[in-house]
mmCIF file of C-alpha atoms in Angstrom:
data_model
loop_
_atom_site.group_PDB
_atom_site.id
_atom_site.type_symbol
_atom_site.label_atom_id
_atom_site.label_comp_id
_atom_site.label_asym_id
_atom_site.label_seq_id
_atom_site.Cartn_x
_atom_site.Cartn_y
_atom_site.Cartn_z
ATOM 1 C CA UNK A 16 128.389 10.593 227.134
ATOM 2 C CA UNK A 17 129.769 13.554 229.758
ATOM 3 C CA UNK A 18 127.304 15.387 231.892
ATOM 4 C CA UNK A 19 126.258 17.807 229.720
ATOM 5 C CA UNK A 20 124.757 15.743 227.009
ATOM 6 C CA UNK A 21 123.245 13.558 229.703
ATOM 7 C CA UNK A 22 121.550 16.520 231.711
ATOM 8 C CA UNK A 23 120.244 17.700 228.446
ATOM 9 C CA UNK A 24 118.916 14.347 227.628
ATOM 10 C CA UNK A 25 117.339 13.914 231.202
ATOM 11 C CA UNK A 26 115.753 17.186 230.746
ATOM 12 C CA UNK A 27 114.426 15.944 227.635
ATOM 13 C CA UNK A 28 113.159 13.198 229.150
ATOM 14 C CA UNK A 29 111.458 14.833 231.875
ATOM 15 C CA UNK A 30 109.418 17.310 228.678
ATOM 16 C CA UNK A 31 108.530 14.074 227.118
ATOM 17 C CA UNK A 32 107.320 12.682 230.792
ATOM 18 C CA UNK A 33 105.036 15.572 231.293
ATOM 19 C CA UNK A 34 103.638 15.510 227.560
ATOM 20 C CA UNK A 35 102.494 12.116 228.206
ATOM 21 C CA UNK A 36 100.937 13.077 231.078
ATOM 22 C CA UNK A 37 98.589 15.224 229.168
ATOM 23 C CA UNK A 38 98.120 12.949 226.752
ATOM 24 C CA UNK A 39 96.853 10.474 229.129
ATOM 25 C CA UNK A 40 94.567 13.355 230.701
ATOM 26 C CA UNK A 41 93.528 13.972 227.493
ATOM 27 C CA UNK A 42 92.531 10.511 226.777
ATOM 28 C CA UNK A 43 91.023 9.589 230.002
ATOM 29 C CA UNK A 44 88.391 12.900 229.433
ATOM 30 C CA UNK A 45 87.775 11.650 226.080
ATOM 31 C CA UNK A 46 87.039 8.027 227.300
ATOM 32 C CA UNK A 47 84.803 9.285 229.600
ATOM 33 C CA UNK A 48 82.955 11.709 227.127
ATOM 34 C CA UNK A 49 82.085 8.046 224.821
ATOM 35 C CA UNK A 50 80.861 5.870 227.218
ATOM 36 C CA UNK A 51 81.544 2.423 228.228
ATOM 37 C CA UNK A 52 79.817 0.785 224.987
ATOM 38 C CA UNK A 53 81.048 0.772 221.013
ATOM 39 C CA UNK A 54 84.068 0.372 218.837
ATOM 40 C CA UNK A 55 85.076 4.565 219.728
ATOM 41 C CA UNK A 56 85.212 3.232 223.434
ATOM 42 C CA UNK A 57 87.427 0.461 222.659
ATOM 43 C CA UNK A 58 89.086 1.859 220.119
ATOM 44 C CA UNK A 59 89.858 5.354 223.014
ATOM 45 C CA UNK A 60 90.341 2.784 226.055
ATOM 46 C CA UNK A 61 93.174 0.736 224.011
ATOM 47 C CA UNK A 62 94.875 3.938 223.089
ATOM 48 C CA UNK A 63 94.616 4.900 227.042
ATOM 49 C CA UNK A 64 96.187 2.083 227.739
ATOM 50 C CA UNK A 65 98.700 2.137 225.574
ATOM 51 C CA UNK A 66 99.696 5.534 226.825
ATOM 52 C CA UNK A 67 99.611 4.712 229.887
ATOM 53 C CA UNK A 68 102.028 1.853 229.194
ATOM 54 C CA UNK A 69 104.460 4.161 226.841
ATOM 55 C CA UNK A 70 104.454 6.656 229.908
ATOM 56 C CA UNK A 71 105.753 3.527 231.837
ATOM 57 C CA UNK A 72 108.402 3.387 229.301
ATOM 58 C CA UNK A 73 109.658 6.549 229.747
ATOM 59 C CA UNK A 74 109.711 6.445 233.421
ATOM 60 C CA UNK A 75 111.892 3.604 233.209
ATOM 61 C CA UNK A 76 114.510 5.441 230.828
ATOM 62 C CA UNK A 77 114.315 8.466 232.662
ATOM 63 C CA UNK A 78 115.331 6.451 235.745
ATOM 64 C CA UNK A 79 118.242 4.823 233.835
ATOM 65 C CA UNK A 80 119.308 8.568 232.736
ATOM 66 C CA UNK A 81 118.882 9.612 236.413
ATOM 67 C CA UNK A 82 121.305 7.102 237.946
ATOM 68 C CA UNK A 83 124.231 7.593 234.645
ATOM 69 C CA UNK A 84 123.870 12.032 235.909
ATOM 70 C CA UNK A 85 124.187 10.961 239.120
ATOM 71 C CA UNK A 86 127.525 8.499 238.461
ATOM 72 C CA UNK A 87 128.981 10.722 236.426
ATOM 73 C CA UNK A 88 128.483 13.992 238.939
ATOM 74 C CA UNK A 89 130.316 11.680 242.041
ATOM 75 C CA UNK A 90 132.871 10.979 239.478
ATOM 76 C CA UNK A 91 133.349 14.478 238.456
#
């Protein structure tokens, strides 16, 4: 891909970053609201977790879209 396409994907990247985020705010507040005790809490805490883990994710691949901006601005 050539630098424009990539700095429009990292930018992507970096929206989908910060709507995790939220979500993961989100999700901790409504964790806390149910307690530590019944299926909602499990069923909330898993999904926490799981956000928390696709936010991971897209760390990673934001890092990998990083470094390919980068090499292709020193080859520029």
């Amino acid at each position: 891909m050539d630098l424009i396409t990539e700095t429009l994907t990292l930018e992507k990247a970096e929206r989908d970053i910060d709507a995790a985020k939220v979500r993961i705010d989100r999700q901790k507040e409504i964790v806390g609201m149910l307690g530590p005790s019944g299926p909602q809490y499990e069923t909330a805490a898993l999904l926490l977790q799981t956000f928390q883990e696709a936010l991971g994710a897209l760390e990673a691949h934001h890092k990998l879209i990083l470094e390919r901006v980068e090499q292709l601005r020193n080859d520029a």
